[in-house]
Amino acid sequence: MNMEDARINTTEEWKYMQQVCEQLCFGIYELRCLADNGEQVLRYFIVIKDENGLIWKWTRLAQYADTRTGVVSSITRSNYKKLRYVTQMLNYFFCGPDTPHRIHRFSQITYEKITDYFEHYAKIPSERTGRYRTQLQVSECILTCTQFVDNLLKDGIKLAVKKKELWKKEEKLERQGGQIRSFQKKVATIPNFHVTCFSEEKQPIFRDIPNKVLQRMFQLAFRYMPYLVMPMALGAFAGLRPGECCQVQQEFVGGFQCQYVAGRLHAVTFDLTRNRQLRSDGVSTKSIEWYRKQN
């Protein structure tokens, strides 16, 4: 093989690598752990992967998506939703089509590009649901991504946007409780972006099941699958989600408490303050939506 052939092979390899890089995108890797007290701990990382899900590179970007301000936080605290907002923005900037918003390094991120992304996020239907995002979802995305960019600046990463461009001061009246209701003026720091989005489309949700159908379902469950009766009852009468029904343990281990008045059952309180690992093979049974004690 002569040097000219070697150059051709090197060029072909370079073109191949360019094609592979065009197929890479940012994604989220989930790691499941088990704490000493039996709680399930989820940790998420932002990675670079290909279209087949193969991880090419691990990153430290997940640490910049953390917006907690307190000193102490729960070990089971999940930031998956925030990482999803951040990865969508990163894919828009780095992995999207060759358009004016496409960048190749963080130093090319400008205030205008961030604003364009928020407008894009608000006016493009979700790939997962096919519906437009609500105002609450757009607001959460703006706050999370703004804090992410701010954390990059705090760590000394050079960007083409300044911190004073990201935030603004806004005065608001906060209602004070008590016998005499009053209002107190406070100054809040909010993202310095104004985005318009489509009006929320209220989709009717079918919730009501006829009593005859519900009774028939319980009859079949008692006959063929008795272990489903309790989760079905919790979902139908206590409003628990499927993953939360699995987290309710028996009374003698503190899963729920019964209150009796004059020998009659008065109230039942379910303990949904811990997300336990229930299966020994590590398969998830879904998690608690928000930790609480529910009556």
mmCIF file of C-alpha atoms in Angstrom:
data_model
loop_
_atom_site.group_PDB
_atom_site.id
_atom_site.type_symbol
_atom_site.label_atom_id
_atom_site.label_comp_id
_atom_site.label_asym_id
_atom_site.label_seq_id
_atom_site.Cartn_x
_atom_site.Cartn_y
_atom_site.Cartn_z
ATOM 1 C CA MET A 1 0.000 0.000 0.000
ATOM 2 C CA ASN A 2 1.414 3.359 -0.969
ATOM 3 C CA MET A 3 0.973 6.669 0.833
ATOM 4 C CA GLU A 4 -1.702 7.850 -1.605
ATOM 5 C CA ASP A 5 -3.910 4.852 -0.785
ATOM 6 C CA ALA A 6 -3.342 5.495 2.919
ATOM 7 C CA ARG A 7 -4.581 9.072 2.490
ATOM 8 C CA ILE A 8 -7.717 7.829 0.774
ATOM 9 C CA ASN A 9 -8.428 5.394 3.603
ATOM 10 C CA THR A 10 -7.848 8.103 6.177
ATOM 11 C CA THR A 11 -10.249 10.419 4.363
ATOM 12 C CA GLU A 12 -12.867 7.685 4.145
ATOM 13 C CA GLU A 13 -12.513 7.006 7.842
ATOM 14 C CA TRP A 14 -12.912 10.716 8.558
ATOM 15 C CA LYS A 15 -16.083 10.867 6.468
ATOM 16 C CA TYR A 16 -17.381 7.813 8.281
ATOM 17 C CA MET A 17 -16.706 9.429 11.635
ATOM 18 C CA GLN A 18 -18.526 12.563 10.477
ATOM 19 C CA GLN A 19 -21.552 10.470 9.548
ATOM 20 C CA VAL A 20 -21.460 8.719 12.909
ATOM 21 C CA CYS A 21 -21.201 12.019 14.771
ATOM 22 C CA GLU A 22 -24.253 13.310 12.922
ATOM 23 C CA GLN A 23 -26.234 10.437 14.450
ATOM 24 C CA LEU A 24 -25.109 11.141 18.025
ATOM 25 C CA CYS A 25 -27.355 12.942 20.475
ATOM 26 C CA PHE A 26 -27.637 13.703 24.165
ATOM 27 C CA GLY A 27 -29.573 11.270 26.306
ATOM 28 C CA ILE A 28 -30.212 10.297 29.927
ATOM 29 C CA TYR A 29 -28.743 7.217 31.592
ATOM 30 C CA GLU A 30 -30.548 5.850 34.643
ATOM 31 C CA LEU A 31 -28.724 4.104 37.483
ATOM 32 C CA ARG A 32 -30.716 2.265 40.153
ATOM 33 C CA CYS A 33 -29.250 1.804 43.615
ATOM 34 C CA LEU A 34 -30.518 0.452 46.908
ATOM 35 C CA ALA A 35 -29.968 2.417 50.118
ATOM 36 C CA ASP A 36 -29.256 0.783 53.459
ATOM 37 C CA ASN A 37 -32.823 1.398 54.652
ATOM 38 C CA GLY A 38 -34.328 -0.375 51.621
ATOM 39 C CA GLU A 39 -35.272 2.744 49.682
ATOM 40 C CA GLN A 40 -34.769 2.834 45.942
ATOM 41 C CA VAL A 41 -32.347 5.536 44.806
ATOM 42 C CA LEU A 42 -32.300 6.716 41.199
ATOM 43 C CA ARG A 43 -29.371 8.611 39.723
ATOM 44 C CA TYR A 44 -29.354 10.110 36.240
ATOM 45 C CA PHE A 45 -26.473 11.130 33.989
ATOM 46 C CA ILE A 46 -26.374 13.042 30.705
ATOM 47 C CA VAL A 47 -24.542 10.972 28.093
ATOM 48 C CA ILE A 48 -23.828 11.109 24.377
ATOM 49 C CA LYS A 49 -25.259 8.106 22.569
ATOM 50 C CA ASP A 50 -26.030 6.941 19.047
ATOM 51 C CA GLU A 51 -29.360 6.033 17.481
ATOM 52 C CA ASN A 52 -29.033 2.468 18.809
ATOM 53 C CA GLY A 53 -28.653 3.636 22.402
ATOM 54 C CA LEU A 54 -24.920 2.837 22.596
ATOM 55 C CA ILE A 55 -23.157 5.276 24.922
ATOM 56 C CA TRP A 56 -20.179 7.013 23.323
ATOM 57 C CA LYS A 57 -19.264 9.435 26.084
ATOM 58 C CA TRP A 58 -20.210 10.222 29.663
ATOM 59 C CA THR A 59 -20.532 13.887 30.639
ATOM 60 C CA ARG A 60 -20.697 15.952 33.839
ATOM 61 C CA LEU A 61 -23.520 18.126 32.527
ATOM 62 C CA ALA A 62 -26.062 16.626 34.942
ATOM 63 C CA GLN A 63 -24.463 18.478 37.845
ATOM 64 C CA TYR A 64 -25.279 21.817 36.196
ATOM 65 C CA ALA A 65 -28.970 20.957 35.942
ATOM 66 C CA ASP A 66 -29.304 20.773 39.726
ATOM 67 C CA THR A 67 -31.171 23.817 41.034
ATOM 68 C CA ARG A 68 -31.377 22.953 44.733
ATOM 69 C CA THR A 69 -30.491 25.755 47.112
ATOM 70 C CA GLY A 70 -30.866 24.054 50.501
ATOM 71 C CA VAL A 71 -28.077 22.485 52.511
ATOM 72 C CA VAL A 72 -29.786 19.119 53.049
ATOM 73 C CA SER A 73 -31.806 17.157 50.474
ATOM 74 C CA SER A 74 -33.385 13.719 50.380
ATOM 75 C CA ILE A 75 -31.353 10.818 49.014
ATOM 76 C CA THR A 76 -34.350 9.713 46.938
ATOM 77 C CA ARG A 77 -34.766 13.104 45.313
ATOM 78 C CA SER A 78 -35.116 12.718 41.531
ATOM 79 C CA ASN A 79 -34.142 15.335 38.945
ATOM 80 C CA TYR A 80 -35.170 13.376 35.847
ATOM 81 C CA LYS A 81 -37.630 16.007 34.649
ATOM 82 C CA LYS A 82 -34.974 18.732 34.815
ATOM 83 C CA LEU A 83 -32.458 16.621 32.911
ATOM 84 C CA ARG A 84 -35.077 15.968 30.242
ATOM 85 C CA TYR A 85 -35.547 19.708 29.745
ATOM 86 C CA VAL A 86 -31.775 20.217 29.514
ATOM 87 C CA THR A 87 -31.131 17.361 27.068
ATOM 88 C CA GLN A 88 -33.879 18.629 24.784
ATOM 89 C CA MET A 89 -32.188 22.029 24.673
ATOM 90 C CA LEU A 90 -28.743 20.507 24.083
ATOM 91 C CA ASN A 91 -30.044 18.357 21.229
ATOM 92 C CA TYR A 92 -31.666 21.450 19.713
ATOM 93 C CA PHE A 93 -28.340 23.292 19.770
ATOM 94 C CA PHE A 94 -25.807 20.567 19.002
ATOM 95 C CA CYS A 95 -27.657 17.712 17.291
ATOM 96 C CA GLY A 96 -30.367 19.400 15.277
ATOM 97 C CA PRO A 97 -30.340 20.009 11.520
ATOM 98 C CA ASP A 98 -27.853 22.405 9.968
ATOM 99 C CA THR A 99 -29.788 25.605 10.682
ATOM 100 C CA PRO A 100 -28.750 29.017 12.080
ATOM 101 C CA HIS A 101 -29.344 27.793 15.643
ATOM 102 C CA ARG A 102 -26.874 24.891 15.215
ATOM 103 C CA ILE A 103 -23.704 25.325 17.269
ATOM 104 C CA HIS A 104 -20.534 23.296 17.798
ATOM 105 C CA ARG A 105 -19.327 24.592 21.165
ATOM 106 C CA PHE A 106 -20.788 26.124 24.288
ATOM 107 C CA SER A 107 -19.102 29.460 23.592
ATOM 108 C CA GLN A 108 -21.584 29.960 20.732
ATOM 109 C CA ILE A 109 -24.639 29.987 23.008
ATOM 110 C CA THR A 110 -26.176 33.469 22.917
ATOM 111 C CA TYR A 111 -29.200 35.059 24.517
ATOM 112 C CA GLU A 112 -30.956 35.146 21.143
ATOM 113 C CA LYS A 113 -30.376 31.424 20.543
ATOM 114 C CA ILE A 114 -31.773 30.556 23.970
ATOM 115 C CA THR A 115 -34.846 32.700 23.288
ATOM 116 C CA ASP A 116 -35.336 31.005 19.914
ATOM 117 C CA TYR A 117 -35.228 27.611 21.590
ATOM 118 C CA PHE A 118 -37.875 28.576 24.138
ATOM 119 C CA GLU A 119 -40.120 29.827 21.323
ATOM 120 C CA HIS A 120 -39.505 26.553 19.480
ATOM 121 C CA TYR A 121 -40.310 24.506 22.583
ATOM 122 C CA ALA A 122 -43.545 26.402 23.191
ATOM 123 C CA LYS A 123 -44.877 26.172 19.635
ATOM 124 C CA ILE A 124 -43.826 22.680 18.534
ATOM 125 C CA PRO A 125 -45.968 19.686 19.634
ATOM 126 C CA SER A 126 -44.381 17.168 21.951
ATOM 127 C CA GLU A 127 -42.968 14.091 20.217
ATOM 128 C CA ARG A 128 -44.178 11.919 23.088
ATOM 129 C CA THR A 129 -47.790 13.094 23.337
ATOM 130 C CA GLY A 130 -48.332 14.917 20.035
ATOM 131 C CA ARG A 131 -49.890 17.861 21.894
ATOM 132 C CA TYR A 132 -48.655 21.381 22.563
ATOM 133 C CA ARG A 133 -47.012 22.053 25.898
ATOM 134 C CA THR A 134 -48.981 23.767 28.612
ATOM 135 C CA GLN A 135 -47.968 27.097 30.111
ATOM 136 C CA LEU A 136 -46.746 25.289 33.228
ATOM 137 C CA GLN A 137 -44.480 22.998 31.188
ATOM 138 C CA VAL A 138 -43.055 25.935 29.235
ATOM 139 C CA SER A 139 -42.415 27.872 32.455
ATOM 140 C CA GLU A 140 -40.650 24.876 34.055
ATOM 141 C CA CYS A 141 -38.504 24.420 30.943
ATOM 142 C CA ILE A 142 -37.494 28.098 30.900
ATOM 143 C CA LEU A 143 -36.585 28.110 34.596
ATOM 144 C CA THR A 144 -34.611 24.845 34.427
ATOM 145 C CA CYS A 145 -32.655 25.721 31.277
ATOM 146 C CA THR A 146 -31.933 29.258 32.511
ATOM 147 C CA GLN A 147 -30.552 27.875 35.761
ATOM 148 C CA PHE A 148 -28.502 25.345 33.765
ATOM 149 C CA VAL A 149 -26.855 28.099 31.715
ATOM 150 C CA ASP A 150 -26.303 30.147 34.873
ATOM 151 C CA ASN A 151 -24.554 27.192 36.543
ATOM 152 C CA LEU A 152 -22.283 26.844 33.507
ATOM 153 C CA LEU A 153 -21.270 30.488 33.874
ATOM 154 C CA LYS A 154 -20.644 30.061 37.605
ATOM 155 C CA ASP A 155 -18.236 27.206 36.863
ATOM 156 C CA GLY A 156 -16.181 29.400 34.535
ATOM 157 C CA ILE A 157 -17.398 27.929 31.238
ATOM 158 C CA LYS A 158 -17.247 30.618 28.567
ATOM 159 C CA LEU A 159 -20.543 31.415 26.892
ATOM 160 C CA ALA A 160 -21.660 34.233 24.613
ATOM 161 C CA VAL A 161 -24.355 35.211 27.120
ATOM 162 C CA LYS A 162 -23.960 37.075 30.399
ATOM 163 C CA LYS A 163 -25.649 36.345 33.689
ATOM 164 C CA LYS A 164 -27.348 39.741 33.811
ATOM 165 C CA GLU A 165 -29.087 38.849 30.554
ATOM 166 C CA LEU A 166 -30.604 35.695 32.035
ATOM 167 C CA TRP A 167 -32.410 37.144 35.055
ATOM 168 C CA LYS A 168 -34.503 40.161 35.928
ATOM 169 C CA LYS A 169 -36.053 41.591 39.076
ATOM 170 C CA GLU A 170 -39.812 41.738 39.404
ATOM 171 C CA GLU A 171 -41.924 43.138 42.188
ATOM 172 C CA LYS A 172 -44.965 41.193 43.279
ATOM 173 C CA LEU A 173 -47.520 41.318 46.074
ATOM 174 C CA GLU A 174 -47.521 38.315 48.386
ATOM 175 C CA ARG A 175 -50.614 37.642 50.422
ATOM 176 C CA GLN A 176 -50.140 37.360 54.174
ATOM 177 C CA GLY A 177 -52.434 35.129 56.214
ATOM 178 C CA GLY A 178 -53.976 35.774 59.608
ATOM 179 C CA GLN A 179 -57.103 37.407 60.915
ATOM 180 C CA ILE A 180 -56.318 40.625 59.065
ATOM 181 C CA ARG A 181 -55.354 39.836 55.505
ATOM 182 C CA SER A 182 -52.634 42.022 54.072
ATOM 183 C CA PHE A 183 -50.227 42.114 51.158
ATOM 184 C CA GLN A 184 -46.483 42.496 51.301
ATOM 185 C CA LYS A 185 -44.391 43.708 48.400
ATOM 186 C CA LYS A 186 -41.475 41.408 47.535
ATOM 187 C CA VAL A 187 -38.841 41.383 44.812
ATOM 188 C CA ALA A 188 -38.404 38.086 42.968
ATOM 189 C CA THR A 189 -35.701 37.036 40.511
ATOM 190 C CA ILE A 190 -37.207 35.419 37.425
ATOM 191 C CA PRO A 191 -35.843 34.388 33.983
ATOM 192 C CA ASN A 192 -35.526 37.320 31.616
ATOM 193 C CA PHE A 193 -37.472 35.709 28.781
ATOM 194 C CA HIS A 194 -40.918 36.371 27.401
ATOM 195 C CA VAL A 195 -42.334 33.494 25.376
ATOM 196 C CA THR A 196 -45.778 33.142 23.871
ATOM 197 C CA CYS A 197 -47.388 29.719 23.631
ATOM 198 C CA PHE A 198 -50.618 28.291 22.331
ATOM 199 C CA SER A 199 -53.649 28.140 24.579
ATOM 200 C CA GLU A 200 -54.053 24.971 26.582
ATOM 201 C CA GLU A 201 -56.297 22.387 25.024
ATOM 202 C CA LYS A 202 -58.390 20.761 27.716
ATOM 203 C CA GLN A 203 -58.659 17.104 26.838
ATOM 204 C CA PRO A 204 -61.616 15.317 28.445
ATOM 205 C CA ILE A 205 -60.464 12.476 30.661
ATOM 206 C CA PHE A 206 -62.640 9.403 31.045
ATOM 207 C CA ARG A 207 -62.644 8.604 34.743
ATOM 208 C CA ASP A 208 -66.121 7.387 35.649
ATOM 209 C CA ILE A 209 -66.833 3.660 35.552
ATOM 210 C CA PRO A 210 -70.428 2.467 35.977
ATOM 211 C CA ASN A 211 -71.077 0.731 39.281
ATOM 212 C CA LYS A 212 -72.122 -2.491 37.550
ATOM 213 C CA VAL A 213 -68.837 -2.613 35.645
ATOM 214 C CA LEU A 214 -66.814 -1.839 38.786
ATOM 215 C CA GLN A 215 -68.625 -4.544 40.762
ATOM 216 C CA ARG A 216 -68.032 -7.038 37.977
ATOM 217 C CA MET A 217 -64.330 -6.179 37.888
ATOM 218 C CA PHE A 218 -64.010 -6.823 41.622
ATOM 219 C CA GLN A 219 -65.932 -10.089 41.339
ATOM 220 C CA LEU A 220 -63.565 -11.332 38.646
ATOM 221 C CA ALA A 221 -60.561 -10.169 40.664
ATOM 222 C CA PHE A 222 -61.766 -12.015 43.792
ATOM 223 C CA ARG A 223 -62.239 -15.185 41.754
ATOM 224 C CA TYR A 224 -59.183 -15.239 39.502
ATOM 225 C CA MET A 225 -56.616 -12.740 40.874
ATOM 226 C CA PRO A 226 -57.201 -12.091 44.605
ATOM 227 C CA TYR A 227 -53.865 -10.271 44.915
ATOM 228 C CA LEU A 228 -55.207 -7.492 42.656
ATOM 229 C CA VAL A 229 -58.188 -6.666 44.846
ATOM 230 C CA MET A 230 -56.276 -4.404 47.260
ATOM 231 C CA PRO A 231 -54.439 -2.384 44.552
ATOM 232 C CA MET A 232 -57.702 -2.011 42.637
ATOM 233 C CA ALA A 233 -59.462 -0.742 45.758
ATOM 234 C CA LEU A 234 -56.663 1.738 46.492
ATOM 235 C CA GLY A 235 -56.814 3.070 42.954
ATOM 236 C CA ALA A 236 -60.607 3.240 42.813
ATOM 237 C CA PHE A 237 -61.388 4.631 46.264
ATOM 238 C CA ALA A 238 -58.147 6.220 47.552
ATOM 239 C CA GLY A 239 -56.933 7.738 44.277
ATOM 240 C CA LEU A 240 -53.482 6.115 44.375
ATOM 241 C CA ARG A 241 -51.483 5.567 41.200
ATOM 242 C CA PRO A 242 -50.410 2.019 40.196
ATOM 243 C CA GLY A 243 -46.832 2.522 41.396
ATOM 244 C CA GLU A 244 -48.057 4.006 44.659
ATOM 245 C CA CYS A 245 -50.403 1.073 45.268
ATOM 246 C CA CYS A 246 -47.388 -1.245 45.143
ATOM 247 C CA GLN A 247 -45.618 0.872 47.766
ATOM 248 C CA VAL A 248 -48.368 0.446 50.393
ATOM 249 C CA GLN A 249 -47.154 -2.111 52.930
ATOM 250 C CA GLN A 250 -49.030 -3.966 55.627
ATOM 251 C CA GLU A 251 -50.217 -2.260 58.789
ATOM 252 C CA PHE A 252 -47.814 -3.963 61.204
ATOM 253 C CA VAL A 253 -44.784 -2.495 59.363
ATOM 254 C CA GLY A 254 -46.253 0.999 59.140
ATOM 255 C CA GLY A 255 -47.689 0.887 55.642
ATOM 256 C CA PHE A 256 -50.938 2.426 56.821
ATOM 257 C CA GLN A 257 -52.654 3.387 60.054
ATOM 258 C CA CYS A 258 -56.302 2.932 60.980
ATOM 259 C CA GLN A 259 -58.100 5.342 63.282
ATOM 260 C CA TYR A 260 -61.073 4.087 65.250
ATOM 261 C CA VAL A 261 -63.723 6.183 66.987
ATOM 262 C CA ALA A 262 -66.073 4.396 69.400
ATOM 263 C CA GLY A 263 -64.972 1.067 68.005
ATOM 264 C CA ARG A 264 -65.745 2.008 64.406
ATOM 265 C CA LEU A 265 -63.275 2.704 61.627
ATOM 266 C CA HIS A 266 -63.021 6.456 61.153
ATOM 267 C CA ALA A 267 -60.052 7.075 58.845
ATOM 268 C CA VAL A 268 -57.135 5.330 57.133
ATOM 269 C CA THR A 269 -53.775 7.046 56.531
ATOM 270 C CA PHE A 270 -51.385 5.621 53.906
ATOM 271 C CA ASP A 271 -47.647 6.150 54.297
ATOM 272 C CA LEU A 272 -46.188 7.182 50.923
ATOM 273 C CA THR A 273 -43.036 8.828 52.235
ATOM 274 C CA ARG A 274 -40.532 6.167 51.132
ATOM 275 C CA ASN A 275 -39.919 4.662 47.713
ATOM 276 C CA ARG A 276 -38.932 1.069 48.452
ATOM 277 C CA GLN A 277 -37.294 -1.480 46.188
ATOM 278 C CA LEU A 278 -39.883 -4.266 46.159
ATOM 279 C CA ARG A 279 -38.464 -6.790 43.686
ATOM 280 C CA SER A 280 -35.233 -8.679 44.325
ATOM 281 C CA ASP A 281 -34.323 -8.674 40.622
ATOM 282 C CA GLY A 282 -34.156 -4.869 40.579
ATOM 283 C CA VAL A 283 -37.077 -4.402 38.175
ATOM 284 C CA SER A 284 -38.892 -1.156 38.884
ATOM 285 C CA THR A 285 -42.507 -1.156 40.077
ATOM 286 C CA LYS A 286 -42.755 2.564 39.304
ATOM 287 C CA SER A 287 -42.229 5.220 41.927
ATOM 288 C CA ILE A 288 -44.248 7.555 44.097
ATOM 289 C CA GLU A 289 -45.313 10.684 42.253
ATOM 290 C CA TRP A 290 -44.902 12.904 45.311
ATOM 291 C CA TYR A 291 -44.074 11.797 48.828
ATOM 292 C CA ARG A 292 -46.900 12.250 51.334
ATOM 293 C CA LYS A 293 -49.191 10.720 53.915
ATOM 294 C CA GLN A 294 -52.639 10.435 52.393
ATOM 295 C CA ASN A 295 -55.929 9.959 54.159
#
